[in-house]
Structure formats: C-alpha cells, structure tokens
Coordinates of N, CA and C in Angstrom, one line a residue:
Chain A
S1 N -19.3 -30.0 18.3 CA -18.0 -29.6 17.6 C -17.6 -28.1 18.0
Q2 N -16.4 -27.9 17.8 CA -15.7 -26.7 18.1 C -15.9 -25.7 16.9
T3 N -16.1 -24.3 17.5 CA -16.2 -23.3 16.3 C -15.4 -22.2 16.9
I4 N -15.0 -21.3 16.0 CA -14.3 -20.0 16.4 C -14.9 -18.9 15.6
H5 N -15.2 -17.9 16.4 CA -15.9 -16.7 15.6 C -15.1 -15.5 15.9
Q6 N -15.0 -14.7 14.8 CA -14.4 -13.3 15.0 C -15.2 -12.4 14.3
W7 N -15.2 -11.2 14.9 CA -15.8 -10.1 14.4 C -15.2 -8.7 14.6
P8 N -15.4 -7.8 13.8 CA -16.1 -7.8 12.5 C -15.3 -8.6 11.5
A9 N -15.9 -8.7 10.3 CA -15.1 -9.5 9.2 C -14.2 -8.4 8.5
T10 N -14.8 -7.3 8.4 CA -13.9 -6.1 7.9 C -14.1 -4.9 8.7
L11 N -13.1 -4.1 8.6 CA -13.1 -2.8 9.3 C -12.3 -1.8 8.7
V12 N -12.8 -0.6 8.6 CA -11.9 0.5 8.1 C -12.0 1.6 9.2
Q13 N -10.8 1.9 9.7 CA -10.7 3.0 10.8 C -9.7 4.0 10.4
P14 N -10.0 5.2 11.0 CA -9.0 6.3 10.8 C -7.7 6.1 11.7
V15 N -6.7 6.7 11.2 CA -5.5 6.8 12.2 C -5.9 7.4 13.4
G16 N -5.4 6.9 14.5 CA -5.7 7.5 15.9 C -6.9 7.0 16.5
S17 N -7.7 6.3 15.8 CA -9.0 5.8 16.4 C -8.7 4.5 17.2
P18 N -9.5 4.1 18.2 CA -9.3 2.9 19.0 C -9.8 1.7 18.2
L19 N -9.4 0.6 18.7 CA -9.7 -0.7 17.9 C -10.1 -1.7 19.0
S20 N -11.1 -2.5 18.7 CA -11.4 -3.8 19.6 C -11.9 -4.8 18.7
L21 N -11.1 -5.9 18.6 CA -11.5 -7.2 17.8 C -11.9 -8.2 18.9
E22 N -12.9 -8.9 18.5 CA -13.2 -9.9 19.5 C -13.2 -11.4 18.8
C23 N -12.8 -12.3 19.6 CA -12.7 -13.7 19.2 C -13.3 -14.6 20.2
T24 N -14.3 -15.4 20.0 CA -14.7 -16.3 20.9 C -14.7 -17.8 20.3
V25 N -14.6 -18.7 21.2 CA -14.6 -20.1 20.8 C -15.5 -20.9 21.5
E26 N -16.2 -21.9 20.8 CA -17.1 -22.7 21.4 C -16.9 -24.2 21.2
G27 N -17.3 -24.9 22.1 CA -17.3 -26.3 22.1 C -16.0 -26.9 22.7
T28 N -15.1 -26.1 23.4 CA -13.9 -26.6 24.1 C -13.8 -25.8 25.3
S29 N -12.9 -26.3 26.2 CA -12.6 -25.6 27.4 C -11.1 -25.5 27.6
N30 N -10.8 -24.5 28.3 CA -9.3 -24.3 28.4 C -8.4 -24.2 27.3
P31 N -9.0 -23.6 26.1 CA -8.1 -23.5 25.0 C -6.9 -22.7 25.2
N32 N -5.9 -22.7 24.4 CA -4.8 -21.8 24.2 C -5.3 -20.9 23.1
L33 N -5.2 -19.6 23.2 CA -5.8 -18.7 22.2 C -4.6 -17.9 21.8
Y34 N -4.7 -17.5 20.4 CA -3.7 -16.7 19.7 C -4.2 -15.6 18.9
W35 N -3.5 -14.6 18.7 CA -3.8 -13.4 17.8 C -2.5 -13.4 16.9
Y36 N -2.9 -13.4 15.6 CA -1.9 -13.2 14.4 C -2.4 -12.1 13.6
R37 N -1.3 -11.6 13.1 CA -1.4 -10.7 11.9 C -0.8 -11.1 10.7
Q38 N -1.5 -10.9 9.5 CA -0.9 -11.3 8.3 C -0.9 -10.0 7.4
A39 N 0.3 -9.6 7.1 CA 0.4 -8.5 6.0 C 0.2 -9.1 4.6
A40 N -0.2 -8.2 3.8 CA -0.5 -8.8 2.5 C 0.9 -9.3 1.8
G41 N 0.7 -10.6 1.4 CA 1.9 -11.4 0.8 C 2.8 -11.9 1.7
R42 N 2.4 -11.8 3.0 CA 3.5 -12.3 3.9 C 2.9 -13.4 4.7
G43 N 3.7 -14.0 5.7 CA 3.3 -15.0 6.5 C 2.6 -14.5 7.7
L44 N 2.4 -15.4 8.7 CA 1.6 -15.1 9.8 C 2.6 -14.7 11.1
Q45 N 2.3 -13.5 11.6 CA 3.2 -13.0 12.8 C 2.4 -13.2 13.9
L46 N 2.9 -13.9 15.0 CA 2.1 -14.1 16.2 C 2.3 -12.9 17.0
L47 N 1.1 -12.3 17.5 CA 1.1 -11.2 18.3 C 1.0 -11.4 19.7
F48 N 0.0 -12.3 20.2 CA -0.3 -12.6 21.4 C -0.7 -14.0 21.5
Y49 N -0.5 -14.5 22.7 CA -1.1 -15.9 23.0 C -1.4 -16.0 24.5
S50 N -2.5 -16.9 24.8 CA -2.9 -17.0 26.0 C -3.2 -18.4 26.4
V51 N -2.7 -18.9 27.6 CA -2.9 -20.1 28.1 C -4.0 -20.2 29.2
G52 N -4.6 -19.0 29.5 CA -5.7 -19.1 30.5 C -6.2 -17.6 30.8
I53 N -7.4 -17.7 31.5 CA -8.0 -16.2 31.8 C -6.9 -15.4 32.4
G54 N -6.9 -14.2 31.9 CA -6.0 -13.2 32.4 C -4.5 -13.3 32.0
Q55 N -4.2 -14.3 31.4 CA -2.7 -14.7 31.2 C -2.4 -14.3 29.6
I56 N -1.7 -13.4 29.3 CA -1.3 -12.9 28.2 C 0.2 -12.8 27.9
S57 N 0.5 -13.4 26.9 CA 2.0 -13.1 26.5 C 2.2 -12.5 25.2
S58 N 3.0 -11.4 25.3 CA 3.2 -10.7 24.0 C 4.5 -11.0 23.3
E59 N 4.3 -11.2 22.0 CA 5.5 -11.7 21.2 C 6.2 -10.6 20.6
V60 N 5.6 -9.5 20.3 CA 6.3 -8.4 19.7 C 5.8 -7.0 20.2
P61 N 6.8 -6.3 20.5 CA 6.3 -4.9 21.0 C 5.6 -4.0 20.0
Q62 N 4.5 -3.5 20.3 CA 3.7 -2.9 19.3 C 2.5 -2.0 19.9
N63 N 1.8 -1.5 19.1 CA 0.7 -0.5 19.4 C -0.6 -1.4 19.8
L64 N -0.5 -2.7 20.0 CA -1.7 -3.4 20.2 C -1.6 -4.0 21.6
S65 N -2.7 -4.5 22.2 CA -2.8 -5.2 23.4 C -3.8 -6.2 23.3
A66 N -3.9 -7.2 24.2 CA -4.8 -8.2 24.3 C -5.3 -8.5 25.7
S67 N -6.6 -8.9 25.8 CA -7.2 -9.5 27.1 C -7.9 -10.6 26.8
R68 N -7.9 -11.4 28.0 CA -8.8 -12.6 27.9 C -9.7 -12.5 29.3
P69 N -10.9 -11.9 29.1 CA -11.7 -11.8 30.3 C -12.5 -13.1 30.6
Q70 N -12.7 -14.0 29.7 CA -13.2 -15.2 29.9 C -12.4 -16.3 29.3
D71 N -12.8 -17.6 29.5 CA -12.0 -18.7 29.2 C -12.1 -18.9 27.7
R72 N -13.2 -18.5 27.0 CA -13.2 -18.7 25.5 C -13.4 -17.3 24.8
Q73 N -12.9 -16.3 25.4 CA -13.0 -15.0 24.8 C -11.6 -14.3 24.7
F74 N -11.2 -13.9 23.6 CA -9.9 -13.1 23.4 C -10.1 -11.9 22.7
I75 N -9.7 -10.8 23.2 CA -9.9 -9.5 22.6 C -8.5 -8.9 22.2
L76 N -8.5 -8.3 20.9 CA -7.4 -7.5 20.5 C -7.7 -6.0 20.6
S77 N -7.0 -5.2 21.1 CA -7.3 -3.7 21.3 C -6.1 -2.8 20.8
S78 N -6.5 -1.7 20.6 CA -5.6 -0.5 20.4 C -6.2 0.7 20.9
K79 N -5.4 1.7 21.5 CA -6.0 2.9 21.9 C -6.0 3.9 20.9
K80 N -4.9 3.7 20.0 CA -4.7 4.7 18.8 C -4.2 3.9 17.7
L81 N -4.8 3.7 16.7 CA -4.3 2.9 15.5 C -3.3 3.6 14.7
L82 N -2.4 3.0 14.1 CA -1.4 3.5 13.2 C -1.6 2.9 11.8
L83 N -1.2 3.5 10.8 CA -1.5 3.1 9.5 C -0.7 1.7 9.3
S84 N 0.3 1.4 10.0 CA 1.1 0.1 9.9 C 0.2 -1.0 10.7
D85 N -0.8 -0.6 11.3 CA -1.6 -1.7 11.9 C -2.7 -2.4 10.9
S86 N -2.7 -1.8 9.7 CA -3.5 -2.4 8.7 C -3.1 -4.0 8.5
G87 N -4.0 -4.8 8.3 CA -3.7 -6.1 8.0 C -4.8 -7.1 8.2
F88 N -4.6 -8.3 8.1 CA -5.4 -9.4 8.3 C -5.3 -10.1 9.7
Y89 N -6.2 -9.9 10.5 CA -6.0 -10.4 11.9 C -6.7 -11.8 12.1
L90 N -5.9 -12.7 12.6 CA -6.6 -13.9 12.7 C -6.4 -14.4 14.2
C91 N -7.5 -15.0 14.7 CA -7.5 -15.6 16.0 C -7.5 -17.1 15.8
A92 N -6.9 -17.7 16.7 CA -6.8 -19.2 16.7 C -6.8 -19.7 18.1
W93 N -7.1 -21.1 18.1 CA -7.2 -21.8 19.4 C -6.5 -23.1 19.1
S94 N -5.9 -23.7 20.3 CA -5.5 -25.1 20.3 C -5.9 -25.6 21.6
N95 N -5.7 -26.9 21.6 CA -6.0 -27.7 22.9 C -5.1 -28.8 23.1
L96 N -4.5 -28.9 24.3 CA -3.6 -30.0 24.4 C -4.3 -31.4 24.4
L97 N -5.7 -31.5 24.4 CA -6.4 -32.6 24.3 C -6.2 -33.2 22.8
A98 N -6.2 -32.3 21.9 CA -6.1 -32.6 20.6 C -4.6 -32.6 20.2
D99 N -4.3 -32.6 18.9 CA -2.9 -32.4 18.5 C -2.4 -31.0 18.8
P100 N -1.3 -30.9 19.7 CA -1.0 -29.5 20.1 C -0.4 -28.7 18.9
N101 N -0.1 -29.4 17.8 CA 0.4 -28.6 16.7 C -0.6 -28.2 15.8
E102 N -1.8 -28.6 16.0 CA -3.1 -28.1 15.2 C -3.6 -27.0 15.8
Q103 N -3.5 -25.8 15.2 CA -4.3 -24.6 15.6 C -5.4 -24.5 14.6
F104 N -6.5 -24.1 15.2 CA -7.8 -23.8 14.5 C -8.0 -22.3 14.3
F105 N -8.0 -22.0 13.1 CA -8.0 -20.4 12.8 C -9.5 -19.9 12.7
G106 N -9.8 -18.8 13.1 CA -11.1 -18.1 12.8 C -11.1 -17.6 11.4
P107 N -12.1 -16.9 10.8 CA -12.3 -16.4 9.6 C -11.5 -15.1 9.3
G108 N -11.1 -14.5 10.3 CA -10.2 -13.3 10.3 C -11.0 -12.0 10.1
T109 N -10.2 -10.9 10.5 CA -10.8 -9.6 10.2 C -9.9 -8.7 9.6
R110 N -10.4 -8.3 8.4 CA -9.5 -7.4 7.6 C -9.6 -6.0 8.0
L111 N -8.5 -5.4 8.5 CA -8.4 -4.1 9.1 C -7.7 -3.1 8.1
T112 N -8.3 -2.0 7.7 CA -7.6 -1.1 6.9 C -7.7 0.3 7.7
V113 N -6.5 0.8 7.9 CA -6.4 2.0 8.7 C -6.0 3.0 7.7
L114 N -6.8 4.1 7.6 CA -6.7 5.1 6.7 C -6.1 6.5 7.4
Chain B
G1 N 17.5 -14.0 14.0 CA 16.7 -15.1 14.9 C 16.4 -16.2 14.0
E2 N 15.7 -17.1 14.3 CA 15.3 -18.4 13.7 C 14.2 -17.9 12.6
S3 N 14.2 -18.6 11.6 CA 13.0 -18.3 10.6 C 12.9 -19.5 9.7
V4 N 11.6 -19.5 9.1 CA 11.3 -20.6 8.3 C 11.0 -19.9 7.0
G5 N 11.5 -20.4 5.8 CA 11.3 -19.6 4.7 C 11.0 -20.6 3.5
L6 N 10.5 -20.3 2.3 CA 10.1 -20.9 1.3 C 10.9 -20.7 0.1
H7 N 11.1 -21.8 -0.8 CA 12.0 -21.4 -2.0 C 11.2 -20.8 -3.0
L8 N 9.9 -20.9 -3.3 CA 9.2 -20.3 -4.4 C 7.9 -19.6 -3.8
P9 N 7.6 -18.4 -4.2 CA 6.5 -17.8 -3.7 C 5.3 -18.2 -4.5
T10 N 5.3 -18.7 -5.8 CA 4.1 -19.3 -6.5 C 4.6 -20.4 -7.3
L11 N 3.7 -21.4 -7.4 CA 3.9 -22.6 -8.0 C 2.7 -23.0 -8.8
S12 N 2.9 -23.0 -10.3 CA 1.6 -23.4 -11.1 C 1.9 -24.9 -11.4
V13 N 0.8 -25.7 -11.4 CA 0.7 -27.0 -11.7 C -0.5 -27.4 -12.4
Q14 N -0.3 -28.3 -13.4 CA -1.4 -28.8 -13.9 C -2.5 -29.7 -13.3
E15 N -3.7 -29.4 -13.4 CA -4.6 -30.3 -12.8 C -4.4 -31.7 -13.0
G16 N -4.2 -32.5 -12.0 CA -4.1 -34.0 -12.1 C -2.5 -34.4 -11.8
D17 N -1.8 -33.4 -12.0 CA -0.3 -33.6 -11.7 C -0.1 -33.6 -10.2
N18 N 1.1 -34.0 -9.9 CA 1.5 -33.9 -8.4 C 2.2 -32.7 -8.1
S19 N 2.0 -32.0 -7.0 CA 2.5 -30.7 -6.6 C 3.6 -31.0 -5.5
I20 N 4.6 -30.3 -5.5 CA 5.6 -30.5 -4.6 C 5.9 -29.0 -4.1
I21 N 5.8 -28.7 -2.9 CA 5.9 -27.4 -2.3 C 7.0 -27.4 -1.2
N22 N 8.1 -26.8 -1.5 CA 9.3 -26.9 -0.6 C 9.3 -25.7 0.4
C23 N 10.2 -26.1 1.5 CA 10.4 -25.2 2.6 C 11.7 -25.5 3.3
A24 N 12.5 -24.2 3.5 CA 13.7 -24.5 4.3 C 13.5 -23.9 5.7
Y25 N 14.2 -24.5 6.6 CA 14.0 -24.0 8.0 C 15.4 -24.0 8.5
S26 N 15.6 -23.2 9.6 CA 16.8 -22.9 10.2 C 17.1 -23.3 11.6
N27 N 16.0 -23.7 12.4 CA 16.1 -24.1 13.7 C 16.1 -25.5 14.0
S28 N 17.4 -26.0 14.1 CA 17.6 -27.5 14.3 C 16.8 -28.0 15.5
A29 N 16.5 -27.2 16.4 CA 16.0 -27.6 17.7 C 14.3 -27.7 17.6
S30 N 13.8 -27.4 16.4 CA 12.3 -27.7 16.3 C 11.9 -28.9 16.5
D31 N 10.9 -29.1 17.2 CA 10.2 -30.5 17.5 C 9.3 -31.0 16.4
Y32 N 8.7 -30.2 15.7 CA 7.8 -30.4 14.8 C 7.7 -29.6 13.7
F33 N 7.3 -30.1 12.5 CA 7.2 -29.2 11.3 C 5.8 -29.4 10.7
I34 N 5.2 -28.3 10.4 CA 3.7 -28.4 10.2 C 3.4 -27.7 8.8
W35 N 2.3 -28.2 8.1 CA 1.8 -27.5 6.9 C 0.4 -27.1 7.1
Y36 N 0.1 -25.8 6.7 CA -1.1 -25.2 6.7 C -1.5 -24.9 5.3
K37 N -2.7 -24.9 5.1 CA -3.3 -24.4 3.8 C -4.3 -23.1 4.0
Q38 N -4.1 -22.2 3.3 CA -4.9 -20.9 3.6 C -5.5 -20.6 2.1
E39 N -7.0 -20.9 2.1 CA -7.7 -20.4 0.9 C -7.9 -19.0 1.0
S40 N -8.3 -18.3 -0.1 CA -8.5 -16.9 -0.3 C -9.5 -16.3 0.6
G41 N -9.2 -15.3 1.4 CA -10.1 -14.8 2.4 C -10.4 -15.6 3.6
K42 N -9.7 -16.7 3.8 CA -10.0 -17.6 5.1 C -8.8 -17.7 6.1
G43 N -9.0 -18.1 7.1 CA -8.0 -18.6 8.0 C -7.3 -19.8 7.6
P44 N -6.0 -20.0 8.0 CA -5.3 -21.2 7.6 C -5.9 -22.4 8.3
Q45 N -5.6 -23.6 7.6 CA -6.3 -24.8 8.0 C -5.1 -25.8 8.1
F46 N -5.1 -26.4 9.2 CA -4.1 -27.5 9.4 C -4.1 -28.8 8.4
I47 N -3.0 -29.0 7.7 CA -3.1 -30.1 6.9 C -2.4 -31.3 7.5
I48 N -1.1 -31.2 7.9 CA -0.3 -32.4 8.4 C 0.9 -31.8 9.1
D49 N 1.4 -32.7 10.1 CA 2.5 -32.3 10.7 C 3.5 -33.6 10.9
I50 N 4.7 -33.3 11.1 CA 5.8 -34.3 11.2 C 6.6 -34.1 12.3
R51 N 7.0 -35.1 13.1 CA 7.8 -34.9 14.3 C 9.3 -34.9 13.7
S52 N 10.0 -34.3 14.3 CA 11.4 -34.0 14.0 C 12.3 -35.4 13.8
N53 N 11.8 -36.5 14.5 CA 12.6 -37.8 14.4 C 12.1 -38.6 13.3
M54 N 11.1 -38.1 12.5 CA 10.6 -38.8 11.4 C 11.1 -38.2 10.1
D55 N 11.1 -38.9 9.0 CA 11.6 -38.4 7.6 C 10.4 -38.3 6.7
K56 N 9.3 -39.1 7.0 CA 8.1 -39.1 6.0 C 7.0 -39.3 6.9
R57 N 5.9 -38.6 6.3 CA 4.5 -38.9 7.0 C 3.6 -38.7 5.8
Q58 N 2.6 -39.7 5.7 CA 1.5 -39.6 4.7 C 0.2 -39.3 5.3
G59 N -0.6 -38.5 4.6 CA -2.0 -38.4 5.1 C -2.8 -38.6 3.7
Q60 N -4.0 -38.1 3.7 CA -5.0 -38.3 2.6 C -4.5 -37.5 1.5
R61 N -3.9 -38.0 0.4 CA -3.4 -37.4 -0.8 C -2.1 -36.5 -0.5
V62 N -1.7 -36.4 0.6 CA -0.5 -35.5 0.9 C 0.6 -36.4 1.7
T63 N 1.8 -35.9 1.4 CA 3.1 -36.6 2.0 C 4.0 -35.5 2.4
V64 N 4.3 -35.5 3.7 CA 5.4 -34.6 3.9 C 6.7 -35.3 4.2
L65 N 7.8 -34.7 3.6 CA 9.1 -35.3 3.7 C 10.1 -34.3 4.4
L66 N 10.8 -34.9 5.4 CA 11.8 -33.9 6.2 C 13.2 -34.5 6.0
N67 N 13.9 -33.7 5.6 CA 15.4 -33.9 5.4 C 16.2 -33.0 6.5
K68 N 16.5 -33.6 7.6 CA 17.2 -32.8 8.6 C 18.6 -32.4 8.3
T69 N 19.2 -33.2 7.3 CA 20.6 -32.9 6.9 C 20.7 -31.6 6.3
V70 N 19.9 -31.3 5.4 CA 19.9 -30.0 4.7 C 18.8 -29.0 5.2
K71 N 18.1 -29.5 6.3 CA 17.0 -28.7 6.8 C 16.0 -28.3 5.8
H72 N 15.3 -29.2 5.1 CA 14.5 -28.9 4.1 C 13.2 -29.8 4.4
L73 N 12.0 -29.1 4.1 CA 10.7 -29.7 4.3 C 9.8 -29.6 3.1
S74 N 9.2 -30.7 2.6 CA 8.3 -30.4 1.5 C 7.1 -31.1 1.7
L75 N 6.1 -30.7 0.9 CA 4.6 -31.1 0.9 C 4.4 -31.5 -0.4
Q76 N 4.0 -32.9 -0.6 CA 3.6 -33.3 -1.8 C 2.2 -33.5 -1.9
I77 N 1.5 -33.2 -2.9 CA 0.1 -33.2 -3.0 C -0.1 -34.2 -4.4
A78 N -0.8 -35.3 -4.2 CA -1.0 -36.1 -5.3 C -2.1 -35.7 -6.1
A79 N -2.3 -35.9 -7.3 CA -3.3 -35.7 -8.2 C -4.0 -34.3 -7.8
T80 N -3.1 -33.3 -8.2 CA -3.8 -32.0 -7.7 C -5.1 -31.5 -8.4
Q81 N -5.9 -31.0 -7.4 CA -7.3 -30.7 -7.9 C -7.5 -29.2 -7.8
P82 N -8.5 -28.7 -8.5 CA -8.8 -27.2 -8.4 C -9.0 -26.8 -6.8
G83 N -9.5 -27.5 -6.0 CA -9.7 -27.2 -4.7 C -8.3 -27.1 -3.9
D84 N -7.4 -27.6 -4.4 CA -6.0 -27.3 -3.9 C -5.4 -26.0 -3.9
S85 N -5.9 -25.2 -4.8 CA -5.5 -23.8 -5.0 C -5.7 -23.1 -3.8
A86 N -4.5 -22.6 -3.3 CA -4.4 -21.8 -2.1 C -3.0 -21.4 -1.7
V87 N -2.7 -20.7 -0.6 CA -1.5 -20.5 -0.1 C -1.1 -21.5 1.0
Y88 N 0.1 -22.1 0.8 CA 0.5 -23.2 1.7 C 1.6 -22.7 2.5
F89 N 1.6 -22.8 3.9 CA 2.6 -22.3 4.7 C 3.3 -23.4 5.5
C90 N 4.5 -23.5 5.6 CA 5.1 -24.4 6.4 C 5.3 -23.7 7.8
A91 N 5.5 -24.5 8.7 CA 5.7 -23.9 10.2 C 6.6 -24.8 11.0
E92 N 7.3 -24.0 11.8 CA 8.2 -25.0 12.7 C 7.8 -24.7 14.2
K93 N 8.0 -25.7 15.0 CA 7.5 -25.6 16.3 C 8.7 -26.0 17.4
S94 N 9.1 -25.1 18.2 CA 9.9 -25.5 19.3 C 9.1 -25.0 20.7
D95 N 9.3 -23.8 21.1 CA 8.3 -23.6 22.1 C 7.0 -22.8 21.7
K96 N 7.1 -22.4 20.5 CA 5.9 -21.8 19.7 C 6.0 -22.1 18.3
I97 N 4.9 -21.9 17.7 CA 4.9 -22.1 16.2 C 5.4 -20.9 15.4
I98 N 6.2 -21.0 14.6 CA 6.7 -20.0 13.7 C 6.3 -20.3 12.2
F99 N 5.5 -19.5 11.5 CA 5.1 -19.7 10.2 C 6.1 -19.0 9.3
G100 N 6.2 -19.7 8.1 CA 6.9 -19.1 6.9 C 6.0 -18.1 6.1
K101 N 6.5 -17.6 5.0 CA 5.8 -16.7 4.3 C 4.7 -17.2 3.3
G102 N 4.9 -18.5 3.0 CA 3.8 -19.1 2.1 C 4.2 -19.2 0.7
T103 N 3.7 -20.1 0.1 CA 3.7 -20.5 -1.4 C 2.4 -20.6 -2.0
R104 N 2.2 -19.7 -2.9 CA 0.8 -19.9 -3.6 C 0.7 -21.0 -4.8
L105 N -0.3 -21.9 -4.6 CA -0.3 -22.9 -5.5 C -1.4 -22.6 -6.5
H106 N -1.1 -22.4 -7.8 CA -2.0 -22.1 -8.8 C -2.2 -23.4 -9.7
I107 N -3.5 -23.8 -9.9 CA -3.9 -25.0 -10.6 C -4.3 -24.5 -12.1
L108 N -3.6 -25.2 -12.9 CA -3.8 -24.9 -14.4 C -4.9 -26.0 -14.9
P109 N -5.8 -25.6 -15.7 CA -6.8 -26.3 -16.2 C -6.2 -27.4 -17.3

C-alpha cells in the first residue's frame, strides 16, 4: 500500500532562518507531487507541483522553493523565513494509474514563524 | 481569476440527520468537481468526484449533485455520524485542482 510521510510535524522558527520540509512517498512510482499551504480558516493554496525528478512548477511567487531530488522525495525550502510563511504545509501525491482527481495528502507540518 | 467558494463557513447538523454542504464555482471549463474531507490536524482526504457531464453521483452514504446551470455543487451526507465532523472542501479541476475555503460540519448530539 502507498504511504506518504512528512516531517517534522510541527516547527517553530525565527524570522530570517532557513527552512527545509521533507516529504516522501512509498509504494508508488512516478507520482505527481504537490506542496500546499493552508492558512488558518482558509482553503488550500497550491505552491508547487512536480511531474518528475527535477521538474518543478511554481504556482505563486513567494519566499519558498521546492526540489525533487528523487522520484518519491519532495522538499520545500526557504533561505529566509518571513512571518507570513506561517501555516500548515501539506504534501500530496497523485498517480495517473489511479483516479487522477484523487490526491493523497500527508499528515502536514505546522510551521510557526516568530 | 477563477475561484471556488462555499456558501456557509459552518454547518451544524443533528446526529442521524442528513447534511447538505453547498459550493459555488465560477469556472465553466472545469472537467471535474471534487469533495475532500479534512479532520482536525490531518491532511484532506478524497471523498468523491463528479465529472462535469454528470449531474449526480453516489458513493457510500454520500451523494454529490452538480447543477451546471447555476454553477452549484453540493455534497449530501446521509445519516450524519459523529465521525463526519470535519471541514469539507469542494474543488474544481481543469488543468489543476483549485480548492475552496471549506465548510466546517459540526455534529450535534
């Protein structure tokens, strides 16, 4: 069966510090991978998606970047965090072999920037 | 730009009653409409989707209705249970999936 892991679960970082959130998927090959941010009381904002190794599409200009060094690994990074980067970050995967509308979400990382 | 929105931010329903969660969309070109459920502290979970050429689709205890004339989407949950308590997001898909803001479903004992 497929599983998706995210870590850390919670993170408190000072403004100006770097960020690295990691997401890994098991049990599937060539997944599409996604990073979302969810602000309190709001919907999901797509930040990045990737259809393959080294292929990253950015949805919104921001202080963040993403990388996909391996097929099932997706990393969200920042060189200098801003207060506005606080939120709940969710990684998700989908696969064309399954329902392409079904994205499987990880447990999320709650980031607080102080 | 295109957006997906919800009529009510919070819905309270008596346990055992049916729940109806509504959603308005604006992109007529969307191919699919999707409902997700997000329990507190967890990632969203896919519930059901409906293709744009359909007007009704049923799943286990859930039914999604699509009215393209008024660009309205609804999720009906039969015999609501405490485990249905969550935030429900509608989403639309054309070249990518765009999520709405969510409706919190609160179950009354």
